[in-house]
Coordinates of N, CA, C and O and ligand atoms in Angstrom, one line a residue:
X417 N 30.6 -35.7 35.5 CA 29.7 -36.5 36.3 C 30.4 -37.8 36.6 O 31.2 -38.3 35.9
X418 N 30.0 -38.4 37.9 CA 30.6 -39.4 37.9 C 29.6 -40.5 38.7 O 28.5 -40.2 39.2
X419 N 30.0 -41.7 38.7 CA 29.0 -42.6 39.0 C 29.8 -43.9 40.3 O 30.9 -44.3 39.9
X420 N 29.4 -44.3 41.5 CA 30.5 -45.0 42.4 C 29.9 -46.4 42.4 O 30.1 -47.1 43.4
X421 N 29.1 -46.9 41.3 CA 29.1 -48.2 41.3 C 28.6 -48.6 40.3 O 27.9 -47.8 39.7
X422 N 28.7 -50.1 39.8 CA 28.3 -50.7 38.3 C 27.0 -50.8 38.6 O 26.7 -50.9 39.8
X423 N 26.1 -50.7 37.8 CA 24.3 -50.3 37.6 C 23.9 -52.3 37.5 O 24.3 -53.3 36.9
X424 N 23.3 -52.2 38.1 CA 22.4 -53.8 38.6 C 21.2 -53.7 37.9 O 20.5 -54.7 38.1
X425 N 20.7 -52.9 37.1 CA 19.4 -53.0 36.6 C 19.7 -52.1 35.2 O 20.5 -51.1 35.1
X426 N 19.1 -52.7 34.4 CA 19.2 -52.5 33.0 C 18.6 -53.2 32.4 O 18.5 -54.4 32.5
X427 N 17.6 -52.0 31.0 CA 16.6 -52.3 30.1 C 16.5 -51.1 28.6 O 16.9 -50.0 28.3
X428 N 15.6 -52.3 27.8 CA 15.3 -51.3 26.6 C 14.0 -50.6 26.4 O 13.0 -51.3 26.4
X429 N 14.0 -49.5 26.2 CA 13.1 -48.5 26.3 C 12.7 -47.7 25.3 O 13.0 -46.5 25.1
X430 N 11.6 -48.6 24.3 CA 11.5 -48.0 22.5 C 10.5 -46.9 23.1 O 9.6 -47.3 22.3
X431 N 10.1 -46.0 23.6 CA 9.1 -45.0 24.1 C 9.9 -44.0 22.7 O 11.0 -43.8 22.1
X432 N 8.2 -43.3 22.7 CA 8.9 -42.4 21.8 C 9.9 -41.0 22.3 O 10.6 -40.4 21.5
X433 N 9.9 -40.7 23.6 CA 10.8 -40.1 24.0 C 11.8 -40.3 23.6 O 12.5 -39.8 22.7
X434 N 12.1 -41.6 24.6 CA 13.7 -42.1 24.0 C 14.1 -42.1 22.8 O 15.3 -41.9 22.5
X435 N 13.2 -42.2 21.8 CA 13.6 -42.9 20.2 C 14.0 -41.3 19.7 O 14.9 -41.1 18.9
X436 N 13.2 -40.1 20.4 CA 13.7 -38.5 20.0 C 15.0 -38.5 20.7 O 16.0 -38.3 19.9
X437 N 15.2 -38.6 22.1 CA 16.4 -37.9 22.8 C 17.6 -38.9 22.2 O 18.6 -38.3 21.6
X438 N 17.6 -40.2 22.3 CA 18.7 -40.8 22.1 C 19.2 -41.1 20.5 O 20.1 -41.8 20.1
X439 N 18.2 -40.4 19.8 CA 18.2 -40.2 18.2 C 18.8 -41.5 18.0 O 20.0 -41.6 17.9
X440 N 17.9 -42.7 17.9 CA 17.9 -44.3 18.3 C 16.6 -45.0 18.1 O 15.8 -44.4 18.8
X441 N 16.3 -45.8 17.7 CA 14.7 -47.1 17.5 C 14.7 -47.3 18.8 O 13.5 -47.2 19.2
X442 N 15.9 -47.7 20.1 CA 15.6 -47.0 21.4 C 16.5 -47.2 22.3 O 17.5 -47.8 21.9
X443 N 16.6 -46.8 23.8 CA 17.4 -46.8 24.3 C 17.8 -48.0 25.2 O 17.1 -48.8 25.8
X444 N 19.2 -47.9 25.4 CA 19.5 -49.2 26.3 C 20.0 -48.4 27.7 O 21.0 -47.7 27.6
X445 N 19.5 -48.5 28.7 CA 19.8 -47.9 29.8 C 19.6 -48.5 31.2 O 18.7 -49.2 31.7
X446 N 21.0 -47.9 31.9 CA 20.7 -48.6 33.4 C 20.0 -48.0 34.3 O 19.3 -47.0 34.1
X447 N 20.3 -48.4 35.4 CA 19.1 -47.9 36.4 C 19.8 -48.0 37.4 O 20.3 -49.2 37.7
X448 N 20.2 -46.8 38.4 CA 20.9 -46.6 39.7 C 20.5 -45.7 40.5 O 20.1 -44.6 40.1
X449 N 20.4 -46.1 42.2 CA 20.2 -44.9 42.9 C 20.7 -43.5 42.0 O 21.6 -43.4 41.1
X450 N 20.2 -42.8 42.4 CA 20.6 -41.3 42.5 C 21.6 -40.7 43.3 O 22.2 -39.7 43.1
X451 N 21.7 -41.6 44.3 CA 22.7 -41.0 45.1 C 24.3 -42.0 45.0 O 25.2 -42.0 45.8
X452 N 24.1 -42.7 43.7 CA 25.0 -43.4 43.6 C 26.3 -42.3 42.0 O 27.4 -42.5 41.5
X453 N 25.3 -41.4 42.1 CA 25.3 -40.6 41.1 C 25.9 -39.1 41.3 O 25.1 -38.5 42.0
X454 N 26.9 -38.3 41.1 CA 27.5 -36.9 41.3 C 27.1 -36.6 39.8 O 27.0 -37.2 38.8
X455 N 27.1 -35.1 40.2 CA 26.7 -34.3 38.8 C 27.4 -33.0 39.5 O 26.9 -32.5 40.5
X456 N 28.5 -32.6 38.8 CA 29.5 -31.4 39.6 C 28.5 -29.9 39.5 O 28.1 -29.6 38.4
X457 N 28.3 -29.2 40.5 CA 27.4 -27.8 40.5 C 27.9 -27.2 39.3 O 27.0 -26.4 38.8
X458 N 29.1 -27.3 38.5 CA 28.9 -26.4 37.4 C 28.9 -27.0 36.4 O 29.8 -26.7 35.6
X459 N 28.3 -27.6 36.1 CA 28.0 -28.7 35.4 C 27.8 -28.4 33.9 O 27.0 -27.5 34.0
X460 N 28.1 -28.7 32.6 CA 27.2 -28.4 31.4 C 26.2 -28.7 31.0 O 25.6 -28.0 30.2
X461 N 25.5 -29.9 31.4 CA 24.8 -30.8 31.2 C 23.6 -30.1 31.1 O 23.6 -29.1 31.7
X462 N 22.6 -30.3 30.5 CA 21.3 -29.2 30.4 C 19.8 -30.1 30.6 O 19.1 -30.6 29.7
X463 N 19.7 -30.1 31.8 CA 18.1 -30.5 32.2 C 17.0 -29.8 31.8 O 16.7 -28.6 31.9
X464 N 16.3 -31.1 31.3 CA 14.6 -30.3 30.8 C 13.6 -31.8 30.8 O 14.2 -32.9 30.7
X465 N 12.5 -31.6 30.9 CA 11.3 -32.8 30.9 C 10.5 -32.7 29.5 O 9.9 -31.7 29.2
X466 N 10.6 -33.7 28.7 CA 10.2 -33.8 27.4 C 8.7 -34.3 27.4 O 8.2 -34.3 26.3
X467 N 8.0 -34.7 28.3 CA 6.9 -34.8 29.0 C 6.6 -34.0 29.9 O 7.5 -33.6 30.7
X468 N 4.9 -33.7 30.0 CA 4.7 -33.1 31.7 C 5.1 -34.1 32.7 O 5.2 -35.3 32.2
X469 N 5.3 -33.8 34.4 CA 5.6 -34.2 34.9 C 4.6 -35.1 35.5 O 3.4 -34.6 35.6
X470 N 4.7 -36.7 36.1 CA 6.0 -36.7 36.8 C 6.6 -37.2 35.1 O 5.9 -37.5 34.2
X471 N 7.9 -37.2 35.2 CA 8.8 -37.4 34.3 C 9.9 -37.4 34.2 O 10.3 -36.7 35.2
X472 N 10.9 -37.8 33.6 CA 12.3 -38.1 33.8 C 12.8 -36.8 33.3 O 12.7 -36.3 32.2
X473 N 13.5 -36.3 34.3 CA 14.5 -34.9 34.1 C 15.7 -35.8 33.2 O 16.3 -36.9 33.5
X474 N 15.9 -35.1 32.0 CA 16.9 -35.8 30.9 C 17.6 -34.7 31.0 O 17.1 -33.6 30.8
X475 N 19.1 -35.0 31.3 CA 20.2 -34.3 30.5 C 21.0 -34.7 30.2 O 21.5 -35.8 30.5
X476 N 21.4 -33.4 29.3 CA 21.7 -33.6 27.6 C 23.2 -33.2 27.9 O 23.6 -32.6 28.9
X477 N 24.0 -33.5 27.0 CA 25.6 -32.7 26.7 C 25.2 -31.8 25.8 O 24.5 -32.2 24.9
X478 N 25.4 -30.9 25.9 CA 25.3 -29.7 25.0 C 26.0 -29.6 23.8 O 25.8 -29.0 22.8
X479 N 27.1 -30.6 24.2 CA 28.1 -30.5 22.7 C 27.8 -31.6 21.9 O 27.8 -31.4 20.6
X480 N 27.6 -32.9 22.3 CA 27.5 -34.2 21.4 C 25.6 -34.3 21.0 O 25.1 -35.0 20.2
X481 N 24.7 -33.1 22.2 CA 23.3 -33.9 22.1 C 22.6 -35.1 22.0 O 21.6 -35.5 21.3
X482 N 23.6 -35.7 23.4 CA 23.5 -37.0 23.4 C 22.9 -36.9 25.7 O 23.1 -36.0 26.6
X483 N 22.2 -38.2 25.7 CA 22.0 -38.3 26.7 C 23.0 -38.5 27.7 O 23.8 -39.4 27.2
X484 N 23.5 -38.2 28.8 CA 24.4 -38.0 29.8 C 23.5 -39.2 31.0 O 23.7 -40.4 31.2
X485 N 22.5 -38.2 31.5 CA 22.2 -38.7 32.6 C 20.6 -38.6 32.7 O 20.0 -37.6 32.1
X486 N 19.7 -39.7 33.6 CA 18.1 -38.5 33.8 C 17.5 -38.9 34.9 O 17.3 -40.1 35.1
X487 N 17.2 -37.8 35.9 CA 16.7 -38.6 37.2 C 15.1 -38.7 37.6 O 14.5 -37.8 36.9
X488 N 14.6 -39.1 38.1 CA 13.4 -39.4 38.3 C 12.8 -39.6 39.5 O 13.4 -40.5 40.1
X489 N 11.8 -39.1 40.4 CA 11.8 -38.9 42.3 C 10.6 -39.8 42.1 O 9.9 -39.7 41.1
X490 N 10.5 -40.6 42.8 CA 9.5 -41.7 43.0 C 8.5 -40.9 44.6 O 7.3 -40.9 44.8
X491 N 9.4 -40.4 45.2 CA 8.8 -40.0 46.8 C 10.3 -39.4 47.3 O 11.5 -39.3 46.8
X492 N 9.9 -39.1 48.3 CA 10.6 -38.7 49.3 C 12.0 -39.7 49.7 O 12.0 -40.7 50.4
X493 N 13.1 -39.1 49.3 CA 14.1 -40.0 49.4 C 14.6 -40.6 48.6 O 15.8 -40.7 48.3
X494 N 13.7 -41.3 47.9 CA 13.9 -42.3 46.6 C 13.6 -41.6 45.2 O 12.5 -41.7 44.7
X495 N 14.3 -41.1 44.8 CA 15.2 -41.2 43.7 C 16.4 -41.8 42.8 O 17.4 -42.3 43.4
X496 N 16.3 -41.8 41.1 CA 16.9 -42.9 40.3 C 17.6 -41.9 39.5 O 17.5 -40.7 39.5
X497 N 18.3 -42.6 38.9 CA 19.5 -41.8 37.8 C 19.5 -43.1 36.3 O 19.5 -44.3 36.4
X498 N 19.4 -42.5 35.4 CA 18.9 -43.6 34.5 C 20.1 -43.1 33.5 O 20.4 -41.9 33.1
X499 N 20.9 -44.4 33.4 CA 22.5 -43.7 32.6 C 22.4 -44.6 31.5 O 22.1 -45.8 31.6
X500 N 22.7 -44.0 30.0 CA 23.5 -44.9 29.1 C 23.8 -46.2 29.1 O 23.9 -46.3 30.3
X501 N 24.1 -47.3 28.7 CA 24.4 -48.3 28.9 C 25.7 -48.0 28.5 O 26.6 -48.7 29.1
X502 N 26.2 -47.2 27.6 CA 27.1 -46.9 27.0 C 28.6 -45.9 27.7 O 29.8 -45.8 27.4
X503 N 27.6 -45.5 28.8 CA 28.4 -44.7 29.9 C 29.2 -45.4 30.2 O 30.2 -45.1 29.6
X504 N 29.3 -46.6 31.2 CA 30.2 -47.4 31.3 C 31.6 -47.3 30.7 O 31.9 -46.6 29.7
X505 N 32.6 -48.1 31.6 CA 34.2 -48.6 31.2 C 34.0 -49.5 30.8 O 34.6 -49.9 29.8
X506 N 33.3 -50.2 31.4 CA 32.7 -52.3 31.1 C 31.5 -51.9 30.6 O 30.4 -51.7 31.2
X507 N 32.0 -51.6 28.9 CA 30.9 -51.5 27.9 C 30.9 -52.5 27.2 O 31.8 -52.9 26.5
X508 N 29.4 -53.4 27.1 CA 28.7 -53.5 28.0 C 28.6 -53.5 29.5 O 29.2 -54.5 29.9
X509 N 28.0 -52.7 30.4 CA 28.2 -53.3 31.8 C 27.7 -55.1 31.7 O 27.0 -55.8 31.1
X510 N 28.5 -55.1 32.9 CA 28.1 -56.5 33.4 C 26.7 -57.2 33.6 O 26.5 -58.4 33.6
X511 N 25.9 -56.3 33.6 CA 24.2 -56.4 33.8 C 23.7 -56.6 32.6 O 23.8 -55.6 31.8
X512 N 23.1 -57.7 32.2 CA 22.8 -58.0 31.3 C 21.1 -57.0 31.0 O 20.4 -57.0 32.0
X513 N 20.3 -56.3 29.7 CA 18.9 -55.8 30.1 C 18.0 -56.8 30.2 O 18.3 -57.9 29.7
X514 N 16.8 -56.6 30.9 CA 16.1 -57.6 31.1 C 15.2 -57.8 30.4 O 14.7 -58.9 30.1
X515 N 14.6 -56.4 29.8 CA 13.1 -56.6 28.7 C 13.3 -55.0 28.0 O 14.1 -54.0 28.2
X516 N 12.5 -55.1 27.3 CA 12.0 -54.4 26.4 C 10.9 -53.1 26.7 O 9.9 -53.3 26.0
X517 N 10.9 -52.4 27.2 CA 9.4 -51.6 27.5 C 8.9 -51.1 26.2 O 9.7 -51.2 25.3
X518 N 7.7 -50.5 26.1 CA 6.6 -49.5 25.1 C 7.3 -50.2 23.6 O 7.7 -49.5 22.6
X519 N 7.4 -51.2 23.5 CA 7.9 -52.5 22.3 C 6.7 -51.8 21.3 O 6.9 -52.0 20.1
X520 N 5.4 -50.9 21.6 CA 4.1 -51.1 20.9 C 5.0 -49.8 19.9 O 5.1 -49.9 18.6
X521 N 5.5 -48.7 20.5 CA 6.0 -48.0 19.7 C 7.4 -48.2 19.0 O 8.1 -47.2 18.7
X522 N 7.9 -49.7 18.6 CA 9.1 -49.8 18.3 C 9.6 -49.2 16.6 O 8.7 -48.7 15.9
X523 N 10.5 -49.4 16.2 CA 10.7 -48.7 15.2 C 11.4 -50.2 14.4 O 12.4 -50.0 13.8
X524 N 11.2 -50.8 14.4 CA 11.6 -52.3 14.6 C 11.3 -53.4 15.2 O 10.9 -53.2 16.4
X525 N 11.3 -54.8 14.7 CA 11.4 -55.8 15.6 C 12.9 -56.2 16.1 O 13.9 -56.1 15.5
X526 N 12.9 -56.7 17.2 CA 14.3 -57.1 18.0 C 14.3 -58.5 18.0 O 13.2 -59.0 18.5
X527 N 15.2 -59.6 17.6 CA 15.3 -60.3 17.5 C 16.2 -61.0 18.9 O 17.4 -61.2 19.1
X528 N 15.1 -61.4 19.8 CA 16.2 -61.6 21.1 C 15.2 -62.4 22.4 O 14.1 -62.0 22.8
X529 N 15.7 -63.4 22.9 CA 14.3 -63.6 23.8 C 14.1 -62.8 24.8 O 13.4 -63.5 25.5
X530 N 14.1 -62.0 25.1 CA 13.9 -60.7 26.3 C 12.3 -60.5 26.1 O 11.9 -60.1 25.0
X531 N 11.4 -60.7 27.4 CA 10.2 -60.2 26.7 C 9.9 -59.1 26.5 O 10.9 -58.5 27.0
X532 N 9.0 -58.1 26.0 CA 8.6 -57.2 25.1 C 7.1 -56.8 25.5 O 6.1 -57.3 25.2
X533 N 7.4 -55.7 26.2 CA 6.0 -55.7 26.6 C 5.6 -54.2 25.7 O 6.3 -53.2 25.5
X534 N 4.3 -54.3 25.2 CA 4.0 -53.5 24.7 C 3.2 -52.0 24.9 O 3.5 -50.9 24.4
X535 N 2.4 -52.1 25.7 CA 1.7 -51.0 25.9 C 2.0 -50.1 27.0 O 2.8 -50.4 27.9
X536 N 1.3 -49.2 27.0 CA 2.1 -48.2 28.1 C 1.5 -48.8 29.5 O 2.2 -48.8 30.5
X537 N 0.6 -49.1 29.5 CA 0.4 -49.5 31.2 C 1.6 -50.6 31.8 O 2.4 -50.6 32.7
X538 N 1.3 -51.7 30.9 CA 2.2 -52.9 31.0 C 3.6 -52.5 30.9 O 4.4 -53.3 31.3
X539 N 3.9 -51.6 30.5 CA 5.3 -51.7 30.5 C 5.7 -50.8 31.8 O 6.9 -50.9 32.1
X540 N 4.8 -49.7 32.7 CA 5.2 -49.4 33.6 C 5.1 -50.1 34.5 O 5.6 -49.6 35.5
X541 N 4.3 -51.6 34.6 CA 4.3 -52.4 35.3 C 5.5 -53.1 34.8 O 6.2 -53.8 35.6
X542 N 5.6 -53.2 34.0 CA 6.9 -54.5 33.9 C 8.2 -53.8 34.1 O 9.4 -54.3 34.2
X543 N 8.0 -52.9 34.2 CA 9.3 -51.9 34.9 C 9.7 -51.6 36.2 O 10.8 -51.4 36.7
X544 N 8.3 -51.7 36.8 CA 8.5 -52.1 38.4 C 9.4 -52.3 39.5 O 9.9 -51.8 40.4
X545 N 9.3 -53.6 38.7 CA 10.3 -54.8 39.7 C 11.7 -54.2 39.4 O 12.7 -54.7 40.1
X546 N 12.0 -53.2 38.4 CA 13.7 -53.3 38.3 C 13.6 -51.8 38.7 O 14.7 -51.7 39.1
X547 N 12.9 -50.4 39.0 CA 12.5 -49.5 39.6 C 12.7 -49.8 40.9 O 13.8 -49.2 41.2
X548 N 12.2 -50.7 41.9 CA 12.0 -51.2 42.9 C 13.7 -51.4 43.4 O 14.4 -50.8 44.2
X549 N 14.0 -52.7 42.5 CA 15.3 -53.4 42.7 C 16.3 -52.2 42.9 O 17.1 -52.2 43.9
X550 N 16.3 -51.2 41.9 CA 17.1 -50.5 41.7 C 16.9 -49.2 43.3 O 17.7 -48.8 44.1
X551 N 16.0 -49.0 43.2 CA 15.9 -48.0 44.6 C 16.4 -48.6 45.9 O 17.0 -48.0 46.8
X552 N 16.0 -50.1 45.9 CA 16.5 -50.9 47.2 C 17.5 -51.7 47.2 O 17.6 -52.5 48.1
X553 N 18.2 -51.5 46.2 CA 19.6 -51.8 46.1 C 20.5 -51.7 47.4 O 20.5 -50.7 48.0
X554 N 21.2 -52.7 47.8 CA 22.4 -52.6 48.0 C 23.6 -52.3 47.6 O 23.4 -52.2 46.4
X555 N 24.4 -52.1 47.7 CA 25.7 -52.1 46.7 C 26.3 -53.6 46.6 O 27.2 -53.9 45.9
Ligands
ZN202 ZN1 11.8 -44.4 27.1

């Protein structure tokens, strides 16, 4: 897989999904077009939705069982690729995360001023603006 530009949007994400797939209290992840994103047709990587849909197609490495990549269709055209923070060469990437989402399920408190939104409505709203940012990105 390869990725053609540094990720401008980046957050933490205690959802209980993440806290299963990233075998993690939760995940630190960026947020990039989709089409900023190649995934080679023969790919190893193993897609499945750990929720009904809509939902983030997560795939997995088959050998480490670790998150690779997971994309998500908002509509027509607009699609996201949601990568590791960890993916990166500039680990940390340059993008600093902005907040916290589903904080209500954390496995922990975080000691950090980044706000923390808790509940599931609120946090797909406070996700928004970087959903948004990230779809209408520039490079
Ligand atoms: Zn999550």
């Amino acid at each position: 897989m390869s990725v053609d530009r540094e990720p401008r949007h980046r957050l933490y994400c205690h959802c209980s999904v993440c806290q299963r797939v990233y075998g993690q209290p939760y995940a630190d992840v960026t947020i990039l077009p989709a089409a900023a994103v190649s995934v080679p047709e023969n790919t190893r990587i193993t897609f499945d939705r750990y929720k009904s849909p809509p939902a983030i197609r997560r795939g997995m490495c088959p050998d480490c069982k670790t998150p690779v990549v997971g994309f998500m269709t908002y509509g027509p055209g607009l699609r996201l690729a949601y990568i590791p923070a960890t993916a990166f060469k500039t680990n940390p990437p340059e993008t600093k995360p902005m907040v916290h989402l589903f904080y209500k399920t954390r496995q922990a408190d975080v000691e950090d001023r980044l706000p923390k939104i808790a509940g599931t409505i609120a946090s797909f709203i406070a996700g928004t603006p970087l959903v948004l940012g990230a779809l209408f990105s520039r490079r």
